[in-house]
Short mmCIF file of the C-alpha atoms (twelve columns), coordinates in Angstrom:
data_MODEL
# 
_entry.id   MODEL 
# 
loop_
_atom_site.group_PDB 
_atom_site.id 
_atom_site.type_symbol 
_atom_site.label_atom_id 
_atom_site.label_alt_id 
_atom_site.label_comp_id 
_atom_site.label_asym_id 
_atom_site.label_seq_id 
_atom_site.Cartn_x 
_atom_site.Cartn_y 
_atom_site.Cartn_z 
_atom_site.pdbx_PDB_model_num 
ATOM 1   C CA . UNK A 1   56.848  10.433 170.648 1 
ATOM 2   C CA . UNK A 2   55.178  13.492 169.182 1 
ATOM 3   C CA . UNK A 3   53.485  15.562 170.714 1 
ATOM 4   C CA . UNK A 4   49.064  15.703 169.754 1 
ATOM 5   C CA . UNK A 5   48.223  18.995 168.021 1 
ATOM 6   C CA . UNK A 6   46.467  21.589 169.895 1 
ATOM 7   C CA . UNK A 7   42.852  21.801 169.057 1 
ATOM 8   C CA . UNK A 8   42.430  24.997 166.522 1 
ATOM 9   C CA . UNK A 9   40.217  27.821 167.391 1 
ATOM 10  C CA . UNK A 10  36.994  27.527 165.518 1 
ATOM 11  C CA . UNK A 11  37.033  30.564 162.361 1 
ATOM 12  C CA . UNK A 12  33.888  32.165 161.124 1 
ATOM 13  C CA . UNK A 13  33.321  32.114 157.758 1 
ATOM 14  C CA . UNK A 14  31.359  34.012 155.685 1 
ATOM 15  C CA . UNK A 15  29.951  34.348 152.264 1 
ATOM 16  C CA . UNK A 16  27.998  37.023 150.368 1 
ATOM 17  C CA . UNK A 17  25.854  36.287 147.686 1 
ATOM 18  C CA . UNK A 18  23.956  38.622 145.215 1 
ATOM 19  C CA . UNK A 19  20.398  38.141 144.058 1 
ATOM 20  C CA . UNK A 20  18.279  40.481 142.146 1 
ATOM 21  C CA . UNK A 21  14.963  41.064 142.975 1 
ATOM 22  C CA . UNK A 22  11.733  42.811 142.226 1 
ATOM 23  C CA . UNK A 23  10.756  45.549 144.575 1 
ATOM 24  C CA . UNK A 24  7.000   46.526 144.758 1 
ATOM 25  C CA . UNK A 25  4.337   48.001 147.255 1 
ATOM 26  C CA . UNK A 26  1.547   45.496 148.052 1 
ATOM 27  C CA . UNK A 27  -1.759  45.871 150.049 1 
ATOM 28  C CA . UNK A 28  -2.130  44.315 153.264 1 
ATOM 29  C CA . UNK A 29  -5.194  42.400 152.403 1 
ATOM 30  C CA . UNK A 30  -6.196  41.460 155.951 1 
ATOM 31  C CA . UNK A 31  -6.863  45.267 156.853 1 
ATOM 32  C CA . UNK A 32  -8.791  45.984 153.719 1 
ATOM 33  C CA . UNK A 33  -11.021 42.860 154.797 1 
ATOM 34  C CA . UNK A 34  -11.443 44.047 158.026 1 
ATOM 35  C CA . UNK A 35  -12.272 47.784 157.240 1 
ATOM 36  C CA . UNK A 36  -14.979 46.770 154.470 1 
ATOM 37  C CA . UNK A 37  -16.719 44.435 156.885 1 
ATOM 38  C CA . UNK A 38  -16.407 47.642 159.727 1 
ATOM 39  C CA . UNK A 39  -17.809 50.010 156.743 1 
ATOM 40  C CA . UNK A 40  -20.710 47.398 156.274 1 
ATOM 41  C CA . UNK A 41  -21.221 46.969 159.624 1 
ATOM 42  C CA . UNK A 42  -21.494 50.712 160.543 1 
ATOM 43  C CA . UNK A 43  -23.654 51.036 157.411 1 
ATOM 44  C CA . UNK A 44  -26.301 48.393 159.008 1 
ATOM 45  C CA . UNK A 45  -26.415 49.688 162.197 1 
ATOM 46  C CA . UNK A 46  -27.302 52.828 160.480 1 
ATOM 47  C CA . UNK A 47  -30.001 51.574 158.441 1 
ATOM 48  C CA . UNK A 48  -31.197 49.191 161.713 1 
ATOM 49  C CA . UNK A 49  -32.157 52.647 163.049 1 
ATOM 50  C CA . UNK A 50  -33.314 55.035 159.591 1 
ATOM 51  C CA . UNK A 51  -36.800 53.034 159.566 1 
ATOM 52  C CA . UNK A 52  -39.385 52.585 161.893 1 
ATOM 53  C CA . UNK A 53  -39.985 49.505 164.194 1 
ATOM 54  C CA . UNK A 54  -41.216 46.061 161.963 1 
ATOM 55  C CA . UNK A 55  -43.816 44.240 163.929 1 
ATOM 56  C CA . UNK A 56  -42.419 40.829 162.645 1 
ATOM 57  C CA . UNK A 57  -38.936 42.060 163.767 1 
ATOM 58  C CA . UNK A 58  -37.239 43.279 167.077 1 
ATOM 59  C CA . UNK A 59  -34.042 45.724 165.835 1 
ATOM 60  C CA . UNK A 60  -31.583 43.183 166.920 1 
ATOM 61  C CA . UNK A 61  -32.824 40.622 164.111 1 
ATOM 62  C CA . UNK A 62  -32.804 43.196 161.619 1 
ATOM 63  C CA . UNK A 63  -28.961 44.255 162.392 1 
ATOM 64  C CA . UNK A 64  -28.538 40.925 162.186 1 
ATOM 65  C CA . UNK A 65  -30.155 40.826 158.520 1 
ATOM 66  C CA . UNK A 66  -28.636 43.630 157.381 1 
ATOM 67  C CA . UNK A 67  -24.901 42.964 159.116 1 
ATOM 68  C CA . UNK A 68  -25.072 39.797 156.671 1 
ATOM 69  C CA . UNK A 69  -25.527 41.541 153.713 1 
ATOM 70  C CA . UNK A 70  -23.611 44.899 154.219 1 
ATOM 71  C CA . UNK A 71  -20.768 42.646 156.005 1 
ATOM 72  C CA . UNK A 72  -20.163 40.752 152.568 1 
ATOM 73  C CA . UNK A 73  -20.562 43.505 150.648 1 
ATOM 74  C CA . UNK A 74  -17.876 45.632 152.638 1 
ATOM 75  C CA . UNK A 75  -15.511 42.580 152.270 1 
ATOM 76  C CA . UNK A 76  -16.238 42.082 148.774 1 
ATOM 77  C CA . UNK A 77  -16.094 46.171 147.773 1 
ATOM 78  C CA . UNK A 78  -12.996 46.070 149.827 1 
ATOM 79  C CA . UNK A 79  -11.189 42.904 148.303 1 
ATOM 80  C CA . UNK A 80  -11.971 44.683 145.194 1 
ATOM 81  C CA . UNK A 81  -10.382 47.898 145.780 1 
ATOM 82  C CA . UNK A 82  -7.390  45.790 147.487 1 
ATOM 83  C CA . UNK A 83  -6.841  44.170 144.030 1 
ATOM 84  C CA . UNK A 84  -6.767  47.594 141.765 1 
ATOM 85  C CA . UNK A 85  -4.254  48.975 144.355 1 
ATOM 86  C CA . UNK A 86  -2.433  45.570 143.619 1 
ATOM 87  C CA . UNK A 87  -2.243  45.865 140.281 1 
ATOM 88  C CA . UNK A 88  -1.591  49.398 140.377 1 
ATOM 89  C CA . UNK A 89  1.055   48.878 142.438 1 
ATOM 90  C CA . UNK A 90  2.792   46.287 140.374 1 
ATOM 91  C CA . UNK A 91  3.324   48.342 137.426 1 
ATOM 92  C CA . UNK A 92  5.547   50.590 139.445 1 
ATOM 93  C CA . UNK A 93  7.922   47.480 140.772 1 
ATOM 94  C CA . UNK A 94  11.859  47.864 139.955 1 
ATOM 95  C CA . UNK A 95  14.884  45.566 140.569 1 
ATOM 96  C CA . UNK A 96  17.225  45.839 142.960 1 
ATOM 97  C CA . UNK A 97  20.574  43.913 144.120 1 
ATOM 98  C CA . UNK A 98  20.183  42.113 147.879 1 
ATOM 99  C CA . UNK A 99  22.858  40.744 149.689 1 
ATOM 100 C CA . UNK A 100 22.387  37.695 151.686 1 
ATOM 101 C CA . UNK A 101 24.826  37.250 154.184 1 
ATOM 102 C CA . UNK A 102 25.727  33.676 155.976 1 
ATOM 103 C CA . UNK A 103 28.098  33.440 158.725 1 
ATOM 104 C CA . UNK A 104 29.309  29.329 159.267 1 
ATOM 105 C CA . UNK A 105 31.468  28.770 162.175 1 
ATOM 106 C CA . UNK A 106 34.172  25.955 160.755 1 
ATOM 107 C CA . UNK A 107 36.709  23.921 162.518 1 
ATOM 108 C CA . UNK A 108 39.235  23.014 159.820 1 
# 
């Protein structure tokens, strides 16, 4: 009779691969959202408090008013300046060599 084999030792194996890619600095949207609609904001509860009192109006509708306008306007002024920086941005992009590294764990 022979005698079975004795199980082998699993071997890691690994392979590198080379890709080139671009490389370029992008804006983080979400902040530059978030800090127009704080600028607007800030900018209505300004003007909520520049003018006298409206009879029609308590100062908490007017906010309101205004926070609806200036908001959008913040985000929009904001998106706007996000996308210049973009494209700004993306004229100064160069290529570069990554590496990807995969490790497999193999039994033959």
């Amino acid at each position: 009779m022979s005698d079975p084999e004795p199980p082998q030792e699993p071997v890691d194996v690994t392979e590198v691969t080379e890709d080139e890619v671009v490389v370029r600095r992008a804006p983080r949207y979400g902040r530059f959202l978030l800090i127009g609609f704080v600028l607007g904001a800030i900018t209505a509860l300004v003007l909520t408090f520049a003018f006298p009192d409206n009879p029609d109006f308590d100062r908490g509708q007017v906010f309101g008013f205004l926070l609806l306008g200036f908001g959008a306007a913040g985000i929009a002024l904001a998106a706007l300046v996000a996308l210049v920086l973009d494209r700004v941005f993306s004229k100064r992009s160069r290529s570069a060599i990554a590496e990807h590294e995969a490790t497999h764990r193999s039994t033959d």
